[in-house]
CSV table of C-alpha atoms in Angstrom, one decimal:
chain,number,residue,atom,x,y,z
Z,1,MET,CA,18.3,33.6,-186.7
Z,2,THR,CA,17.2,37.1,-185.7
Z,3,GLY,CA,16.2,38.8,-182.4
Z,4,ARG,CA,12.7,38.1,-183.1
Z,5,GLY,CA,13.0,34.6,-183.9
Z,6,LEU,CA,13.6,32.2,-186.8
Z,7,SER,CA,12.6,33.0,-190.4
Z,8,LEU,CA,10.3,31.0,-192.4
Z,9,PRO,CA,12.9,29.2,-194.5
Z,10,LEU,CA,14.8,28.2,-191.4
Z,11,LEU,CA,11.8,27.0,-189.6
Z,12,LEU,CA,10.8,24.8,-192.7
Z,13,ASN,CA,14.3,23.5,-192.7
Z,14,ARG,CA,14.5,22.7,-189.1
Z,15,ALA,CA,11.1,20.9,-189.4
Z,16,ARG,CA,12.6,18.8,-192.3
Z,17,GLU,CA,15.4,17.8,-190.4
Z,18,ARG,CA,13.5,16.6,-187.2
Z,19,ALA,CA,11.0,14.7,-189.1
Z,20,PRO,CA,12.9,13.3,-192.3
Z,21,GLY,CA,10.8,11.1,-194.7
Z,22,PRO,CA,7.1,11.1,-195.3
Z,23,ALA,CA,6.4,13.7,-192.5
Z,24,ALA,CA,8.9,16.1,-194.1
Z,25,GLY,CA,7.3,15.5,-197.5
Z,26,ALA,CA,3.9,16.2,-196.3
Z,27,LEU,CA,4.8,19.5,-194.7
Z,28,GLY,CA,6.8,20.4,-198.0
Z,29,GLY,CA,3.8,19.5,-200.1
Z,30,ALA,CA,1.5,21.6,-197.9
Z,31,VAL,CA,3.8,24.5,-198.1
Z,32,ALA,CA,3.9,24.4,-201.9
Z,33,ALA,CA,0.1,24.4,-202.2
Z,34,GLY,CA,0.1,27.4,-199.7
Z,35,LEU,CA,2.7,29.3,-201.7
Z,36,GLY,CA,0.6,28.7,-205.0
Z,37,LEU,CA,-2.5,30.0,-203.4
Z,38,GLY,CA,-0.6,32.9,-202.0
Z,39,VAL,CA,0.5,33.9,-205.5
Z,40,CYS,CA,-2.9,33.6,-206.9
Z,41,ALA,CA,-4.4,35.6,-204.1
Z,42,VAL,CA,-2.0,38.3,-204.4
Z,43,LEU,CA,-2.6,38.7,-208.2
Z,44,VAL,CA,-6.2,38.5,-208.0
Z,45,MET,CA,-6.4,41.1,-205.0
Z,46,VAL,CA,-4.1,43.5,-207.0
Z,47,LEU,CA,-6.5,43.3,-210.0
Z,48,TRP,CA,-9.6,43.8,-207.8
Z,49,ILE,CA,-8.0,46.7,-206.0
Z,50,SER,CA,-7.0,48.3,-209.2
Z,51,SER,CA,-10.4,47.8,-210.8
Z,52,PRO,CA,-12.3,51.1,-210.9
Z,53,TYR,CA,-15.8,49.5,-210.6
Z,54,PRO,CA,-15.5,46.3,-208.7
Z,55,ASP,CA,-18.7,44.0,-208.7
Z,56,SER,CA,-17.9,42.3,-205.4
Z,57,GLY,CA,-16.0,42.5,-202.2
Z,58,PRO,CA,-12.8,41.0,-200.9
Z,59,GLY,CA,-14.3,37.7,-200.0
Z,60,ALA,CA,-15.5,37.2,-203.7
Z,61,ALA,CA,-12.0,38.2,-204.9
Z,62,LEU,CA,-10.3,35.5,-202.5
Z,63,HIS,CA,-13.1,32.8,-203.9
Z,64,THR,CA,-11.9,33.6,-207.4
Z,65,ALA,CA,-8.3,33.3,-206.5
Z,66,ALA,CA,-8.9,29.9,-205.0
Z,67,ALA,CA,-10.7,29.1,-208.1
Z,68,LEU,CA,-7.9,30.4,-210.3
Z,69,TRP,CA,-5.4,28.1,-208.4
Z,70,LEU,CA,-7.5,25.1,-209.3
Z,71,ILE,CA,-7.8,26.2,-212.8
Z,72,ALA,CA,-3.9,26.2,-212.9
Z,73,HIS,CA,-3.9,22.5,-212.3
Z,74,GLY,CA,-6.3,21.8,-215.2
Z,75,ALA,CA,-9.5,21.5,-213.1
Z,76,GLU,CA,-12.8,22.5,-214.5
Z,77,ILE,CA,-14.8,25.4,-213.1
Z,78,VAL,CA,-18.4,26.0,-213.4
Z,79,ARG,CA,-19.4,29.5,-213.7
Z,80,THR,CA,-22.9,30.4,-212.1
Z,81,ASP,CA,-22.9,34.3,-212.7
Z,82,THR,CA,-23.9,33.9,-216.4
Z,83,LEU,CA,-26.3,36.3,-218.1
Z,84,SER,CA,-28.7,33.5,-219.1
Z,85,GLY,CA,-28.7,32.0,-215.5
Z,86,VAL,CA,-27.5,28.7,-216.8
Z,87,PRO,CA,-24.2,27.4,-215.3
Z,88,ALA,CA,-21.5,27.2,-217.8
Z,89,PRO,CA,-18.4,25.0,-217.5
Z,90,MET,CA,-14.9,26.6,-218.1
Z,91,GLY,CA,-12.1,23.9,-218.7
Z,92,LEU,CA,-9.7,25.6,-220.8
Z,93,THR,CA,-6.5,25.8,-218.7
Z,94,PRO,CA,-3.9,28.5,-219.5
Z,95,LEU,CA,-0.8,26.0,-219.7
Z,96,LEU,CA,1.5,28.7,-218.4
Z,97,LEU,CA,-0.3,28.9,-215.0
Z,98,LEU,CA,0.6,25.1,-214.8
Z,99,ALA,CA,4.0,25.8,-214.4
Z,100,LEU,CA,3.9,27.4,-211.2
Z,101,PRO,CA,2.3,24.6,-209.2
Z,102,ALA,CA,4.4,21.9,-211.0
Z,103,TRP,CA,7.5,23.9,-210.1
Z,104,LEU,CA,6.7,24.2,-206.3
Z,105,VAL,CA,5.7,20.6,-205.9
Z,106,HIS,CA,8.9,19.5,-207.9
Z,107,ARG,CA,11.0,21.6,-205.5
Z,108,ALA,CA,9.3,20.6,-202.2
Z,109,ALA,CA,9.8,16.9,-203.2
Z,110,ARG,CA,13.3,17.2,-204.2
Z,111,ASP,CA,14.4,19.0,-200.9
Z,112,ALA,CA,12.4,16.4,-198.9
Z,113,ALA,CA,14.2,13.7,-200.9
Z,114,GLU,CA,17.6,15.0,-200.4
Z,115,ASP,CA,16.9,15.7,-196.6
Z,116,ALA,CA,15.7,12.1,-196.1
Z,117,GLU,CA,18.5,10.6,-197.9
Z,118,ASN,CA,21.1,12.6,-196.0
Z,119,ALA,CA,19.4,12.0,-192.6
Z,120,ALA,CA,18.2,8.3,-192.6
Z,121,GLY,CA,18.4,7.2,-196.1
Z,122,ALA,CA,14.5,6.8,-196.4
Z,123,GLU,CA,12.9,5.4,-199.3
Z,124,GLY,CA,11.7,7.7,-202.0
Z,125,ILE,CA,8.4,6.4,-202.2
Z,126,GLY,CA,7.7,7.4,-198.5
Z,127,VAL,CA,8.7,10.9,-199.4
Z,128,TRP,CA,6.8,11.0,-202.6
Z,129,GLY,CA,3.6,9.9,-201.0
Z,130,GLY,CA,4.1,12.4,-198.1
Z,131,VAL,CA,4.3,15.3,-200.7
Z,132,VAL,CA,1.3,14.1,-202.4
Z,133,LEU,CA,-0.7,13.6,-199.2
Z,134,GLY,CA,0.3,17.1,-197.8
Z,135,TYR,CA,-0.6,18.8,-201.1
Z,136,LEU,CA,-3.9,17.3,-201.7
Z,137,LEU,CA,-5.1,18.0,-198.2
Z,138,VAL,CA,-4.5,21.9,-198.8
Z,139,GLY,CA,-6.2,21.4,-202.3
Z,140,ALA,CA,-9.2,19.8,-201.0
Z,141,ALA,CA,-9.4,22.8,-198.4
Z,142,ALA,CA,-9.1,25.3,-201.4
Z,143,ALA,CA,-11.7,23.5,-203.4
Z,144,ALA,CA,-14.1,23.5,-200.5
Z,145,TYR,CA,-13.6,27.3,-200.0
Z,146,ALA,CA,-14.0,27.9,-203.8
Z,147,GLY,CA,-17.3,26.1,-203.7
Z,148,GLY,CA,-18.8,29.1,-201.9
Z,149,GLY,CA,-18.4,31.4,-204.6
Z,150,GLU,CA,-19.5,32.1,-208.1
Z,151,MET,CA,-17.0,30.1,-209.8
Z,152,ARG,CA,-17.5,26.4,-208.3
Z,153,PRO,CA,-15.0,23.6,-209.0
Z,154,SER,CA,-16.1,20.3,-210.5
Z,155,TRP,CA,-15.3,17.9,-208.0
Z,156,VAL,CA,-14.3,15.1,-210.1
Z,157,SER,CA,-12.2,17.0,-212.4
Z,158,CYS,CA,-10.8,18.9,-209.6
Z,159,GLY,CA,-9.5,15.6,-207.9
Z,160,ALA,CA,-8.4,13.9,-211.0
Z,161,HIS,CA,-6.4,16.8,-212.2
Z,162,LEU,CA,-4.9,17.7,-208.9
Z,163,ALA,CA,-3.6,14.1,-208.2
Z,164,LEU,CA,-2.2,13.9,-211.7
Z,165,VAL,CA,-0.1,16.9,-211.6
Z,166,VAL,CA,0.9,16.5,-208.0
Z,167,ALA,CA,1.9,12.8,-208.5
Z,168,VAL,CA,4.0,13.5,-211.8
Z,169,ALA,CA,5.8,16.5,-210.3
Z,170,ALA,CA,6.5,14.8,-206.9
Z,171,GLY,CA,7.8,11.9,-208.8
Z,172,THR,CA,10.1,13.9,-210.9
Z,173,GLY,CA,11.3,15.8,-207.7
Z,174,VAL,CA,12.1,12.7,-205.8
Z,175,TRP,CA,14.1,11.1,-208.7
Z,176,THR,CA,16.0,14.6,-208.9
Z,177,GLY,CA,16.7,14.6,-205.3
Z,178,HIS,CA,18.2,11.2,-205.4
Z,179,GLY,CA,20.6,12.2,-208.0
Z,180,ARG,CA,18.6,11.1,-211.3
Z,181,PRO,CA,19.6,7.5,-210.9
Z,182,ARG,CA,19.4,5.2,-213.9
Z,183,GLY,CA,19.2,2.0,-211.9
Z,184,PRO,CA,16.7,-0.9,-212.4
Z,185,LEU,CA,12.9,0.0,-212.9
Z,186,PRO,CA,10.1,-0.5,-210.2
Z,187,GLY,CA,8.9,-4.1,-209.8
Z,188,ALA,CA,5.5,-3.3,-211.6
Z,189,LEU,CA,6.9,-1.4,-214.4
Z,190,ARG,CA,9.6,-4.0,-215.0
Z,191,ARG,CA,7.2,-6.7,-215.2
Z,192,CYS,CA,5.5,-4.8,-217.7
Z,193,THR,CA,8.5,-4.6,-219.8
Z,194,ASP,CA,9.4,-8.0,-219.5
Z,195,VAL,CA,6.5,-9.0,-221.7
Z,196,LEU,CA,8.0,-7.0,-224.5
Z,197,PRO,CA,10.8,-8.1,-226.8
Z,198,ARG,CA,14.3,-7.3,-225.3
Z,199,VAL,CA,15.6,-5.7,-228.5
Z,200,PHE,CA,12.3,-3.5,-228.6
Z,201,VAL,CA,13.0,-2.3,-224.9
Z,202,THR,CA,16.8,-1.9,-225.0
Z,203,GLU,CA,17.6,-0.6,-228.4
Z,204,VAL,CA,14.5,0.4,-230.5
Z,205,LEU,CA,12.4,2.2,-227.8
Z,206,PRO,CA,15.2,4.5,-226.5
Z,207,VAL,CA,16.2,5.6,-230.0
Z,208,ALA,CA,12.6,6.0,-231.0
Z,209,ALA,CA,11.7,8.1,-227.7
Z,210,ARG,CA,14.6,10.7,-228.5
Z,211,ALA,CA,13.7,10.8,-232.0
Z,212,ALA,CA,10.0,11.5,-231.0
Z,213,ALA,CA,11.1,14.1,-228.6
Z,214,ALA,CA,13.1,16.0,-231.4
Z,215,GLY,CA,10.1,15.9,-233.6
Z,216,LEU,CA,7.7,17.1,-231.1
Z,217,LEU,CA,10.1,19.9,-230.2
Z,218,VAL,CA,10.2,20.8,-234.1
Z,219,LEU,CA,6.4,20.8,-234.2
Z,220,VAL,CA,6.3,23.1,-231.1
Z,221,ALA,CA,8.7,25.4,-232.7
Z,222,GLY,CA,6.7,25.5,-235.8
Z,223,GLY,CA,3.4,26.0,-233.9
Z,224,ALA,CA,5.0,29.2,-232.3
Z,225,LEU,CA,6.2,30.3,-235.8
Z,226,VAL,CA,2.9,29.9,-237.2
Z,227,MET,CA,1.2,31.7,-234.2
Z,228,ALA,CA,3.7,34.6,-234.4
Z,229,VAL,CA,3.0,35.0,-238.1
Z,230,GLY,CA,-0.7,35.1,-237.6
Z,231,LEU,CA,-0.6,37.7,-235.1
Z,232,VAL,CA,1.6,39.9,-237.2
Z,233,TRP,CA,-0.4,39.3,-240.4
Z,234,HIS,CA,-3.7,40.1,-238.5
Z,235,GLY,CA,-2.3,42.8,-236.4
Z,236,GLY,CA,-4.9,45.3,-237.0
Z,237,ASP,CA,-7.7,42.9,-236.0
Z,238,VAL,CA,-5.8,41.9,-232.9
Z,239,ARG,CA,-5.5,45.5,-231.9
Z,240,GLU,CA,-9.1,46.3,-232.4
Z,241,SER,CA,-10.1,43.3,-230.4
Z,242,PHE,CA,-8.0,44.1,-227.5
Z,243,VAL,CA,-9.3,47.7,-227.4
Z,244,ARG,CA,-13.0,46.4,-227.5
Z,245,VAL,CA,-12.7,43.9,-224.5
Z,246,THR,CA,-12.7,46.7,-221.9
Z,247,GLY,CA,-11.9,50.5,-221.6
Z,248,ALA,CA,-10.2,50.5,-218.3
Z,249,TRP,CA,-6.6,50.0,-217.9
Z,250,SER,CA,-6.7,47.6,-215.1
Z,251,GLY,CA,-9.0,45.4,-217.3
Z,252,ARG,CA,-6.9,45.6,-220.3
Z,253,PHE,CA,-3.9,44.6,-218.1
Z,254,ALA,CA,-5.9,41.6,-217.0
Z,255,VAL,CA,-6.5,40.6,-220.5
Z,256,LEU,CA,-2.8,40.9,-221.4
Z,257,LEU,CA,-2.0,38.7,-218.4
Z,258,LEU,CA,-4.4,36.0,-219.8
Z,259,CYS,CA,-3.3,36.3,-223.3
Z,260,VAL,CA,0.3,35.8,-221.9
Z,261,ALA,CA,-0.9,32.8,-219.9
Z,262,LEU,CA,-2.5,31.4,-222.9
Z,263,VAL,CA,0.6,31.7,-225.1
Z,264,PRO,CA,1.5,27.8,-224.9
Z,265,ASN,CA,-2.0,27.1,-225.8
Z,266,ALA,CA,-1.7,29.1,-228.9
Z,267,VAL,CA,1.5,27.5,-229.8
Z,268,LEU,CA,0.0,24.0,-229.7
Z,269,TRP,CA,-2.9,25.4,-231.6
Z,270,GLY,CA,-0.6,26.5,-234.4
Z,271,ALA,CA,1.1,23.3,-234.2
Z,272,ALA,CA,-2.4,21.6,-234.9
Z,273,TYR,CA,-3.3,23.9,-237.5
Z,274,ALA,CA,0.0,23.2,-239.4
Z,275,LEU,CA,-0.7,19.4,-239.1
Z,276,GLY,CA,-3.9,19.6,-241.1
Z,277,PRO,CA,-6.9,18.8,-238.7
Z,278,GLY,CA,-6.9,22.5,-237.6
Z,279,VAL,CA,-8.6,24.1,-234.6
Z,280,VAL,CA,-12.2,23.8,-233.2
Z,281,LEU,CA,-13.4,27.4,-232.5
Z,282,GLY,CA,-16.8,26.5,-231.2
Z,283,ALA,CA,-19.4,24.3,-232.1
Z,284,GLY,CA,-19.7,23.8,-235.8
Z,285,GLN,CA,-16.7,25.8,-236.7
Z,286,THR,CA,-13.3,24.7,-237.6
Z,287,ALA,CA,-10.0,26.6,-238.8
Z,288,GLY,CA,-7.4,24.7,-240.9
Z,289,PRO,CA,-5.0,25.3,-243.6
Z,290,LEU,CA,-7.5,24.1,-246.3
Z,291,GLY,CA,-10.0,26.6,-245.1
Z,292,SER,CA,-12.6,27.4,-242.4
Z,293,SER,CA,-15.8,25.8,-242.0
Z,294,GLY,CA,-18.8,27.3,-240.2
Z,295,SER,CA,-19.7,30.9,-239.5
Z,296,ALA,CA,-20.1,31.3,-235.8
Z,297,LEU,CA,-19.5,34.6,-234.2
Z,298,LEU,CA,-16.3,34.4,-232.1
Z,299,PRO,CA,-15.7,36.3,-228.9
Z,300,ALA,CA,-13.7,39.5,-229.1
Z,301,PHE,CA,-10.4,38.0,-227.9
Z,302,PRO,CA,-6.8,39.2,-229.3
Z,303,LEU,CA,-5.7,35.4,-229.9
Z,304,LEU,CA,-8.9,34.3,-231.6
Z,305,ALA,CA,-8.7,37.4,-233.9
Z,306,ALA,CA,-5.2,36.1,-235.3
Z,307,VAL,CA,-6.8,32.8,-236.5
Z,308,PRO,CA,-7.0,32.8,-240.3
Z,309,SER,CA,-10.6,32.7,-241.8
Z,310,GLY,CA,-11.9,32.2,-245.3
Z,311,PRO,CA,-10.7,29.6,-247.8
Z,312,GLY,CA,-7.4,28.2,-248.0
Z,313,THR,CA,-4.6,29.9,-249.9
Z,314,PRO,CA,-1.1,29.0,-250.9
Z,315,PHE,CA,0.1,30.9,-247.9
Z,316,THR,CA,-1.8,28.8,-245.6
Z,317,TRP,CA,-0.9,25.6,-247.5
Z,318,ALA,CA,2.8,26.5,-246.8
Z,319,VAL,CA,2.3,25.5,-243.0
Z,320,ALA,CA,2.9,22.0,-244.3
Z,321,LEU,CA,6.7,22.6,-243.9
Z,322,VAL,CA,6.3,22.3,-240.3
Z,323,PRO,CA,5.2,18.7,-240.1
Z,324,VAL,CA,7.6,17.7,-243.2
Z,325,THR,CA,10.3,19.2,-241.1
Z,326,ALA,CA,9.4,17.3,-238.0
Z,327,ALA,CA,9.2,14.1,-240.0
Z,328,ALA,CA,12.5,14.6,-241.4
Z,329,THR,CA,14.1,15.4,-238.0
Z,330,VAL,CA,12.6,12.2,-236.7
Z,331,ALA,CA,14.2,10.2,-239.6
Z,332,TRP,CA,17.3,11.8,-239.2
Z,333,PHE,CA,17.8,11.1,-235.6
Z,334,VAL,CA,16.8,7.3,-236.1
Z,335,THR,CA,19.1,7.0,-239.0
Z,336,GLY,CA,22.0,8.5,-237.1
Z,337,ALA,CA,21.5,6.1,-234.0
Z,338,GLY,CA,20.8,3.0,-236.3
Z,339,GLU,CA,23.9,3.8,-238.4
Z,340,ALA,CA,26.0,3.9,-235.2
Z,341,ALA,CA,24.4,0.5,-234.0
Z,342,GLY,CA,24.8,-1.3,-237.5
Z,343,TRP,CA,20.8,-1.6,-237.8
Z,344,THR,CA,19.4,-3.0,-241.0
Z,345,ARG,CA,16.9,-1.1,-243.1
Z,346,GLY,CA,14.1,-3.1,-241.5
Z,347,ARG,CA,15.0,-2.2,-237.9
Z,348,ILE,CA,15.4,1.6,-238.9
Z,349,ALA,CA,11.8,1.4,-240.3
Z,350,TYR,CA,10.6,-0.3,-237.3
Z,351,ALA,CA,12.2,2.5,-235.3
Z,352,VAL,CA,10.7,5.1,-237.2
Z,353,THR,CA,7.2,3.5,-236.9
Z,354,VAL,CA,7.6,3.3,-233.2
Z,355,ALA,CA,8.7,6.9,-233.1
Z,356,ALA,CA,5.7,8.0,-235.1
Z,357,GLY,CA,3.3,6.4,-232.6
Z,358,LEU,CA,5.1,8.1,-229.6
Z,359,CYS,CA,5.1,11.4,-231.3
Z,360,GLY,CA,1.6,11.1,-232.3
Z,361,ALA,CA,0.5,10.0,-228.8
Z,362,ALA,CA,2.5,12.9,-227.1
Z,363,MET,CA,0.9,15.3,-229.5
Z,364,ALA,CA,-2.6,13.9,-228.8
Z,365,CYS,CA,-2.1,14.6,-225.1
Z,366,LEU,CA,-1.0,18.1,-225.5
Z,367,ALA,CA,-3.6,19.0,-227.9
Z,368,VAL,CA,-6.2,17.8,-225.3
Z,369,ALA,CA,-4.5,19.8,-222.6
Z,370,SER,CA,-4.5,23.0,-224.5
Z,371,GLY,CA,-8.3,22.8,-225.4
Z,372,GLY,CA,-11.5,23.0,-223.5
Z,373,ALA,CA,-14.8,24.4,-223.0
Z,374,LEU,CA,-15.5,28.1,-222.5
Z,375,GLY,CA,-19.3,27.7,-222.1
Z,376,VAL,CA,-22.3,26.0,-223.4
Z,377,ALA,CA,-23.7,25.8,-227.0
Z,378,ALA,CA,-21.2,27.5,-229.4
Z,379,LEU,CA,-18.5,27.8,-226.7
Z,380,SER,CA,-18.8,24.3,-225.7
Z,381,ALA,CA,-15.4,23.2,-227.6
Z,382,PHE,CA,-12.3,25.0,-228.1
Z,383,GLY,CA,-9.0,23.9,-229.3
Z,384,PRO,CA,-7.7,21.1,-231.6
Z,385,VAL,CA,-9.3,17.7,-231.4
Z,386,GLY,CA,-6.8,15.3,-229.6
Z,387,TRP,CA,-7.3,12.1,-231.6
Z,388,LEU,CA,-7.2,13.8,-235.0
Z,389,THR,CA,-4.1,15.8,-234.0
Z,390,GLY,CA,-2.3,12.6,-232.9
Z,391,ALA,CA,-3.2,10.5,-236.0
Z,392,ALA,CA,-2.3,13.4,-238.3
Z,393,THR,CA,1.1,13.5,-236.5
Z,394,ALA,CA,1.8,9.8,-236.7
Z,395,GLY,CA,0.7,9.9,-240.5
Z,396,TRP,CA,3.1,12.7,-241.3
Z,397,VAL,CA,5.9,11.0,-239.7
Z,398,LEU,CA,5.2,7.7,-241.5
Z,399,ALA,CA,4.6,9.2,-244.8
Z,400,VAL,CA,7.6,11.4,-244.8
Z,401,GLY,CA,9.9,10.2,-242.1
Z,402,LEU,CA,10.0,6.5,-243.3
Z,403,PRO,CA,11.3,7.4,-246.9
Z,404,VAL,CA,13.6,10.0,-245.5
Z,405,ALA,CA,15.0,7.4,-243.2
Z,406,LEU,CA,15.5,4.7,-245.8
Z,407,THR,CA,17.0,7.2,-248.3
Z,408,VAL,CA,19.4,8.6,-245.8
Z,409,ARG,CA,20.5,5.3,-244.6
Z,410,TRP,CA,21.2,4.2,-248.2
Z,411,TRP,CA,23.0,7.6,-248.8
Z,412,ARG,CA,25.3,7.1,-245.8
Z,413,GLY,CA,26.0,3.5,-246.5
Z,414,ARG,CA,26.7,4.0,-250.2
Z,415,ASP,CA,30.4,3.9,-249.8
Z,416,ALA,CA,30.4,0.5,-248.0
Z,417,VAL,CA,27.7,-0.9,-250.4
Z,418,VAL,CA,28.1,0.9,-253.8
Z,419,GLY,CA,31.8,1.6,-253.5
Z,420,PRO,CA,33.1,-1.9,-253.6
Z,421,ARG,CA,30.7,-2.8,-256.4
Z,422,VAL,CA,31.6,0.1,-258.4
Z,423,SER,CA,35.2,-0.8,-257.7
Z,424,ALA,CA,34.9,-4.6,-258.7
Z,425,TRP,CA,33.0,-3.3,-261.9
Z,426,SER,CA,35.6,-0.9,-262.9
Z,427,ASP,CA,38.4,-3.5,-262.2
Z,428,ALA,CA,36.7,-6.2,-264.4
Z,429,LEU,CA,36.4,-3.5,-266.9
Z,430,ARG,CA,40.1,-2.8,-267.0
Z,431,ASP,CA,40.9,-6.4,-267.2
Z,432,ARG,CA,38.7,-7.1,-270.0
Z,433,ARG,CA,40.2,-4.2,-272.0
Z,434,ARG,CA,44.0,-5.4,-271.1
Z,435,ARG,CA,43.0,-8.9,-272.2
Z,436,ARG,CA,41.4,-7.5,-275.6
Z,437,ALA,CA,44.7,-5.3,-276.3
Z,438,GLU,CA,46.8,-8.4,-275.5
Z,439,ASP,CA,44.7,-10.7,-278.0
Z,440,ARG,CA,44.7,-8.0,-280.7
Z,441,ALA,CA,48.6,-7.6,-280.2
Z,442,ARG,CA,49.1,-11.4,-280.3
Z,443,ALA,CA,46.9,-11.6,-283.5
Z,444,ARG,CA,48.9,-9.1,-285.3
Z,445,ALA,CA,52.1,-10.9,-284.6
Z,446,VAL,CA,50.7,-14.2,-285.8
Z,447,GLY,CA,49.6,-12.4,-289.0
Z,448,ALA,CA,52.9,-10.8,-289.7
Z,449,GLN,CA,54.5,-14.3,-289.1
Z,450,GLN,CA,52.4,-15.8,-291.7
Z,451,ALA,CA,52.6,-13.1,-294.4
Z,452,GLN,CA,56.5,-13.2,-294.0
Z,453,ALA,CA,56.3,-17.2,-294.4
Z,454,GLN,CA,53.9,-16.8,-297.5
Z,455,ALA,CA,56.0,-13.9,-299.5
Z,456,PRO,CA,58.1,-15.1,-302.4
Z,457,ALA,CA,62.0,-15.4,-302.3
Z,458,PRO,CA,63.9,-12.4,-303.9
Z,459,ASP,CA,65.7,-12.9,-307.4
Z,460,ALA,CA,69.4,-12.6,-307.4
Z,461,ALA,CA,69.4,-12.0,-311.3
Z,462,ALA,CA,67.3,-9.0,-310.7
Z,463,ASP,CA,69.4,-7.4,-308.2
Z,464,ASP,CA,72.5,-7.5,-310.7
Z,465,ALA,CA,70.5,-5.9,-313.5
Z,466,PHE,CA,71.4,-2.2,-314.5
Z,467,GLU,CA,68.6,0.5,-313.5
Z,468,PRO,CA,68.9,3.7,-315.3
Z,469,PHE,CA,68.9,5.5,-311.7
Z,470,ASP,CA,71.7,3.6,-310.4
Z,471,TYR,CA,74.3,5.8,-312.1
Z,472,TYR,CA,72.7,9.1,-310.4
Z,473,PHE,CA,72.3,7.2,-307.2
Z,474,ASP,CA,75.7,5.5,-307.0
Z,475,GLU,CA,77.7,6.7,-304.3
Z,476,SER,CA,80.9,6.1,-306.4
Z,477,SER,CA,79.9,8.4,-309.4
Z,478,ARG,CA,78.8,11.3,-307.3
Z,479,GLY,CA,82.4,13.0,-307.8
Z,480,GLU,CA,82.4,12.7,-311.5
Z,481,ARG,CA,78.7,14.2,-311.7
Z,482,TRP,CA,80.2,17.1,-309.6
Z,483,ALA,CA,83.0,17.6,-311.9
Z,484,PHE,CA,80.8,17.5,-315.0
Z,485,LEU,CA,78.5,20.0,-313.7
Z,486,LYS,CA,81.3,22.3,-312.9
Z,487,ASP,CA,82.8,22.0,-316.3
Z,488,ALA,CA,79.4,22.8,-317.9
Z,489,SER,CA,78.9,26.1,-315.8
Z,490,ALA,CA,82.4,27.2,-316.9
Z,491,PRO,CA,83.2,29.9,-319.8
Z,492,ALA,CA,83.6,28.5,-323.3
Z,493,SER,CA,87.2,29.2,-323.5
Z,494,GLU,CA,87.8,26.9,-320.4
Z,495,THR,CA,85.5,24.2,-321.8
Z,496,PRO,CA,87.7,21.0,-322.6
Z,497,ALA,CA,87.6,19.8,-326.1
Z,498,ASP,CA,86.4,16.4,-325.5
Z,499,PRO,CA,83.4,15.6,-323.1
Z,500,PRO,CA,83.9,13.1,-320.4
Z,501,GLU,CA,84.5,9.7,-321.8
Z,502,ARG,CA,81.4,8.1,-319.9
Z,503,LEU,CA,79.0,10.8,-321.1
């Protein structure tokens, strides 16, 4: 509250408090659409004012701002001011621009849901419907206004993409506003899940979804690495194309902003390049790790200059490490969850297969969203082919992730499976050796007893017979022999006349 009245945020809060539920959601959706349009208008007007040679007036700039706002939702725009005079579609959406309307709708739905829950406990479906309705009304007005300019929207594409973006963003916002509950699913979705096996829904699907999300994150990170390496490797071509686009600093600034907005697209193109199918760079030309096909002349654009050309080399083949790492990540997540839950090898293989399907479907959708047309003829197709990219993703996960998962499962369970078997084998070998030693000792004892029993009896007469060495080894004659040796070593005068009687 100020002396001049209420500020805009206070007015919006008061309006939501007075009309909670669908009305507040509709108001929030309209405001979110207006804010997005305002940001695009400011950006375009700044570029138009800074341009040294503007080709049109402020009205055309505002029409361009409305068209840019529609492009941010993924809508296709038809350019009528081409050199040939033939209208050219433009369907390649800079994915970074999509973050602005999605965040605005999400925040509007979240605030409306929180206010409705605190005020009257209104149902989330009413708030969601109000946000979607309010946003689409402003979107329809913006599309009608953009239709009067040189960049005219395709009505079917515009309606479909706006409705999809608003529905998803508003749904996540309402769910967040209600505290992200994990309660029962909606009735229609619950009836669909009841058809599926319970084990699949409650055990396999959550683990496979988490593993697929981890693998998708690794693929995106690998695509970013491939894009960065390509920009550094072809740095000279990138700088040259950036300089050739325009000579005015305002134009170069606009190209720089466009490149930044297309960075998410380039990341997904890098992931598709690493997967193998490659990227379509116009009709009849494809760039992949095994080489490039076709020789169409590409427009001078910095991101396109970073795409490798020519036959494949070991350097380009090395990008296969990206899908291999992603597949190993999927296998690691599935094996860890399966080991904690006590899954068998068959269920782990089943979960890896489901994760491969989910990861492939998600990558196919992202590939379709990252590409589009930039014109007609040679510029009619840009970006990865969705179904090829999804099939390659699923194939990599199955070919690499399945053996890795089974190997990791065996390695982690070796103590529980191999350990007892090795212990039993070693105990049996030890017992066998002990029994053999006892048998040998028993056999030696029996042989000794038999030899002693078969030996002849000793002869008593032989014991009494005289042996020549008895005199020398007899204990009783030791003194006499010592006395004789002393007498023999004495001088002759001292030698007795008569020798000992026994000698």
